[in-house]
Coordinates of C-alpha atoms in Angstrom, one line a residue:
X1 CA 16.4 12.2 3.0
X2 CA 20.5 12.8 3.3
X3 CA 20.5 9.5 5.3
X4 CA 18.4 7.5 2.8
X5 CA 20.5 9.0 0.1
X6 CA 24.3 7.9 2.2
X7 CA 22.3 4.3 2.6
X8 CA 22.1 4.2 -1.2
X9 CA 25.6 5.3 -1.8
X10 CA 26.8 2.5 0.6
X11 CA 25.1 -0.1 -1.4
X12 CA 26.2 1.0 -5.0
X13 CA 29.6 0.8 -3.6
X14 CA 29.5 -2.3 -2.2
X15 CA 30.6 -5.5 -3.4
X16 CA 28.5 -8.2 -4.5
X17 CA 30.3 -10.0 -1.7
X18 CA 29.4 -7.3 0.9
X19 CA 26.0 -7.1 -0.2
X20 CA 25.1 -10.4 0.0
X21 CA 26.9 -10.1 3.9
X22 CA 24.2 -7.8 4.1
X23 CA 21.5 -9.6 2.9
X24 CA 22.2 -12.5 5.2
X25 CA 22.3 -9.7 8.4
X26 CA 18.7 -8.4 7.5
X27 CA 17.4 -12.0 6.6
X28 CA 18.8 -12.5 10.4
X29 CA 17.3 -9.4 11.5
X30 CA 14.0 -10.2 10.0
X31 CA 13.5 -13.7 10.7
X32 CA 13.9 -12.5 14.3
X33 CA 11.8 -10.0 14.2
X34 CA 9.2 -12.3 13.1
X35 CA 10.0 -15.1 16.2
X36 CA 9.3 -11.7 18.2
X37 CA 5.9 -11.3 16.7
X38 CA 4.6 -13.9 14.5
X39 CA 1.1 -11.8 13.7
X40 CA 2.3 -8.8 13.3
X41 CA 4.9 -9.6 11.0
X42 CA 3.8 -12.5 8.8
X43 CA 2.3 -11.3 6.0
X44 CA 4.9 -8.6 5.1
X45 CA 7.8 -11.2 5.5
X46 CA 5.4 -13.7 3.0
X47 CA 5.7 -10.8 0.7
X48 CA 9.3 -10.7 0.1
X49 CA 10.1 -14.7 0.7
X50 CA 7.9 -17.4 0.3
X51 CA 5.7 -18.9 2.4
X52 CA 8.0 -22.5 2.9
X53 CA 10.6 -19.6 4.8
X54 CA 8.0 -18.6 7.1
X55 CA 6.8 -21.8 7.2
X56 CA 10.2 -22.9 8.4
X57 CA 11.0 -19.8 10.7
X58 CA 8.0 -20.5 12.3
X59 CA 9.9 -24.4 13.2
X60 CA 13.2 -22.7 14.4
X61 CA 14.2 -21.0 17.8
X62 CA 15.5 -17.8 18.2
X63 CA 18.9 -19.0 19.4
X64 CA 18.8 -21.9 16.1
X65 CA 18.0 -19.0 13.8
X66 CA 21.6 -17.8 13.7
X67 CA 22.8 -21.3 12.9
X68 CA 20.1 -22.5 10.4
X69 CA 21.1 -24.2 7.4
X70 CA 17.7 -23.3 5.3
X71 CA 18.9 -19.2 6.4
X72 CA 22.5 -20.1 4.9
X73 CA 21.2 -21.9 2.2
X74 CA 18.9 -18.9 1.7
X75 CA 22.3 -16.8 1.2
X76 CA 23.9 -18.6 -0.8
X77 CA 21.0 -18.7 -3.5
X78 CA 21.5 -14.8 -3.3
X79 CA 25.0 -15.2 -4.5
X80 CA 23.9 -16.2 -7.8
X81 CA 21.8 -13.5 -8.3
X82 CA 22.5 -10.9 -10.6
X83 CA 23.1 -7.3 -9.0
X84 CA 19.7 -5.9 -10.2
X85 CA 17.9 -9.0 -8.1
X86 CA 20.2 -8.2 -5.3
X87 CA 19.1 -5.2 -4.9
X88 CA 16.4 -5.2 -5.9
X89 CA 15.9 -7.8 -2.8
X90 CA 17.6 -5.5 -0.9
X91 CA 15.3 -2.7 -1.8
X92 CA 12.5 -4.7 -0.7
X93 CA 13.4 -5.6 2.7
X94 CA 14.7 -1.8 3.1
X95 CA 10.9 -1.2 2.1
X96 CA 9.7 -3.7 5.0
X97 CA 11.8 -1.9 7.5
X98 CA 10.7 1.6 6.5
X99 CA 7.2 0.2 7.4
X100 CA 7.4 -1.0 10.6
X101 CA 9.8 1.4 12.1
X102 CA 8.3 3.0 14.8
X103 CA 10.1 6.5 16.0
X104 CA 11.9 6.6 18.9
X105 CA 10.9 8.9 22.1
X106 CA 12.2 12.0 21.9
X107 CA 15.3 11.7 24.3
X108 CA 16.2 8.3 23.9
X109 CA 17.6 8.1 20.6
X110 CA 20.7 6.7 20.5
X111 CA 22.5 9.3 18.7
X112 CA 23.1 11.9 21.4
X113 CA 23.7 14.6 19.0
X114 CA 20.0 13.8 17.7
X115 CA 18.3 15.2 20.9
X116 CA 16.7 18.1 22.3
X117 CA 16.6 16.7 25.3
X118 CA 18.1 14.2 27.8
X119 CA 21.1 14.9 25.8
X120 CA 23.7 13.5 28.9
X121 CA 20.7 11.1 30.1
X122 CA 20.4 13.1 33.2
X123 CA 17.2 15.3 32.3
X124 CA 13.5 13.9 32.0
X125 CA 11.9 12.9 28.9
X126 CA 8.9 13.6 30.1
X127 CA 7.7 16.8 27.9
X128 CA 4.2 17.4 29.7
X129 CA 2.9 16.0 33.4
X130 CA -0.9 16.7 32.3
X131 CA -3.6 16.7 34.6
X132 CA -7.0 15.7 33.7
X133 CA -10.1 16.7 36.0
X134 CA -13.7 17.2 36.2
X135 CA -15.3 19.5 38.4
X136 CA -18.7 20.4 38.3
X137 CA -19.6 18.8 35.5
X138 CA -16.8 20.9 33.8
X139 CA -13.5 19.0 31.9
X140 CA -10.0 20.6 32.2
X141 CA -6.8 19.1 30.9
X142 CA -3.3 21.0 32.2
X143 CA 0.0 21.0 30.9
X144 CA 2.5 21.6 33.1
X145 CA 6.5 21.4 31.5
X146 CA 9.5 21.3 33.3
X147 CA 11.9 24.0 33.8
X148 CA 14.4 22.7 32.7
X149 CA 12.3 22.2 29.3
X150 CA 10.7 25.6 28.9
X151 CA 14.0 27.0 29.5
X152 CA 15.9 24.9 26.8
X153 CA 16.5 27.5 24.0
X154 CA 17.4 24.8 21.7
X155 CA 14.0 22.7 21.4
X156 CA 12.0 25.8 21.9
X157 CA 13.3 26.9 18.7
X158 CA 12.2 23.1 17.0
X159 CA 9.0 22.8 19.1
X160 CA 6.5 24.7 19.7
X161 CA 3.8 25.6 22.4
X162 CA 6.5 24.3 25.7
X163 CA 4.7 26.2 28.3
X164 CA 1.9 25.5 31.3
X165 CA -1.9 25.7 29.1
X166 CA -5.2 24.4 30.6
X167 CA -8.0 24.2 28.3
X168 CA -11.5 23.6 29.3
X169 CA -13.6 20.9 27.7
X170 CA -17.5 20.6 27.1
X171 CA -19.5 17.3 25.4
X172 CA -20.4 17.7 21.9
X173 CA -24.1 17.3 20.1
X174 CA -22.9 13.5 19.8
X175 CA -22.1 13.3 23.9
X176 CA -18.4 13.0 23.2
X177 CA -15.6 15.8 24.6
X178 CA -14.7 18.3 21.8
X179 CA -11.1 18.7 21.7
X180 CA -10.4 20.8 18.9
X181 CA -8.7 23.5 20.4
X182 CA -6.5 20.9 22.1
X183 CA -5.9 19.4 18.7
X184 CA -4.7 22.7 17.6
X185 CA -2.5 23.0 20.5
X186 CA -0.6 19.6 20.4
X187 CA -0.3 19.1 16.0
X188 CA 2.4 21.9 15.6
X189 CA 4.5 19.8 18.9
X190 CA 4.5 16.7 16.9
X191 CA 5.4 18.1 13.0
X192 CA 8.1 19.5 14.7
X193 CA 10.0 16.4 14.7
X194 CA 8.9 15.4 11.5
X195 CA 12.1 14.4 8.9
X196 CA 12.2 13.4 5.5
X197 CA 9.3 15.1 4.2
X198 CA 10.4 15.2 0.5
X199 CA 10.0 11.3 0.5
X200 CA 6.8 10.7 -1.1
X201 CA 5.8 8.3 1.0
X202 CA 5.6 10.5 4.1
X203 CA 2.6 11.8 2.7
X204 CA 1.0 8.4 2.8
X205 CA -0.9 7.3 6.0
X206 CA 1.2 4.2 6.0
X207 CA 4.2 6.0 6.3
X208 CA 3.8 9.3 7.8
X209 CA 3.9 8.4 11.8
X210 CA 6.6 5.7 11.2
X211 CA 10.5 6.0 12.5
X212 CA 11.0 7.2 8.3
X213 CA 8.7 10.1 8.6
X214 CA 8.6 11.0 12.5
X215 CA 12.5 11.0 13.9
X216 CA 10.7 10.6 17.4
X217 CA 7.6 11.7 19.5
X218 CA 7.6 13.2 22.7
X219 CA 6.5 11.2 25.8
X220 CA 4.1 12.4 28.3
X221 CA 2.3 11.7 31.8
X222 CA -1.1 11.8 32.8
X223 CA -2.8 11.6 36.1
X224 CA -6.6 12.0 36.5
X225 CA -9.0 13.2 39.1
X226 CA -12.7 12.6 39.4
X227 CA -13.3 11.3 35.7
X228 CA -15.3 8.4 34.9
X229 CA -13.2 5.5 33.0
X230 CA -14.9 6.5 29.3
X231 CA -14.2 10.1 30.0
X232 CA -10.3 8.8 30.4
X233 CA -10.3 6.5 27.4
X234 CA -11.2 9.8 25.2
X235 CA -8.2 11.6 26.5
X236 CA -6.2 8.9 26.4
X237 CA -6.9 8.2 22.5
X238 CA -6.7 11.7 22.0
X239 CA -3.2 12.2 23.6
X240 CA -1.6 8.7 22.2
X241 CA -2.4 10.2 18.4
X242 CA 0.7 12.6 19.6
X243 CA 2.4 11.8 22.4
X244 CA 3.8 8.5 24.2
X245 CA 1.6 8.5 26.9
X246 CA 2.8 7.3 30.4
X247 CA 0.4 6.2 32.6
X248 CA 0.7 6.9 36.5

């Protein structure tokens, strides 16, 4: 919340002149992220332009974007705006950001002073090497930190539950793997990088696993022994709802 609260005080105190500089950066910054991934993208860009701007993003090259007279032309129609349109604009594609924002992995933020861990980028980022076996006709999942993880005092006082577990798994009345009690285990791990939660939004499913809600999620590694391909695919889903998972 402090950070959305400085972003607002930035643009209240800008000029009209700076804010429509700013405009024109996160037109840029959108119409490329768009070239990056038309589908994904589309409709939430058609929602704040029109569809003759996507329409003519879709005709431009990444490297032509930069240059585009339609994109200038785009700005300057923002200068006559009044300030409540501006920002109001401005609002809007703050709003489009805020939604497709992932969070970063925990580590690998760019402010160092953000991190629990991998704070010089010498350390791992790997919370968790897990280890998922079957033996007869028995599941078991292990987590197995790093030293130098359990034995950082700082993230073990943000994040619980850093320390070697193995829970046991049996098949359900509907043939799937219960994994409650690993549910139970890996929930508090991920709240425990949860920010902003007095934004309203973050109590929304569209919002609440995004970069504004979740400042990052921890990345793990899983190797497997003697599981069938479905078997995997259930862990996997399972694990991805928390973790980045890294497959070895």
């Amino acid at each position: 919340m402090k950070k959305l609260d400085q972003y607002r005080e930035r643009i209240f105190s800008a000029s009209i002149t700076e804010i429509v500089l700013l405009m024109l950066f996160m037109i840029l910054a959108v119409a490329t992220l768009y070239k990056a991934d038309r589908d994904k993208y589309k409709s939430a860009i058609e929602e704040v332009f029109d569809t003759e701007i996507v329409s003519y993003i879709d005709s431009l090259s990444i490297d032509s974007i930069k240059t585009s007279q339609t994109l200038q032309d785009l700005k300057n129609k923002m200068t006559s705006l009044d300030s409540d349109s501006l920002l109001q604009e401005i609002s809007e594609l703050q709003e489009f950001k805020d939604k497709n924002r992932g969070p970063d992995v925990c580590g690998l933020q760019n402010d160092r002073s953000e991190r629990l861990i991998n704070q010089l980028d010498n350390e791992s980022i790997i919370l968790f090497n897990i280890e998922f076996s079957k033996y007869n006709n028995k599941y078991r999942l292990y987590f197995y930190p790093s030293n130098e993880h359990v034995n950082n005092v700082k993230l073990n006082i943000v994040t619980p539950n850093i320390s070697k577990r193995r829970f046991d798994f049996e098949y359900n009345k509907n043939g799937k793997i219960n994994f409650n009690e690993l549910r139970n285990f890996l929930e508090p791990i991920k709240n425990s990088r949860r920010i902003n939660q007095n934004d309203s939004r973050c109590n929304t499913k569209e919002y609440k696993n995004k970069g504004l809600c979740l400042e990052c999620v921890y990345q793990v590694s899983i190797i497997d022994k003697n599981v069938s391909a479905s078997d995997l695919k259930q862990v996997y889903k399972v694990l991805e709802g928390y973790f980045y998972v890294r497959k070895d």
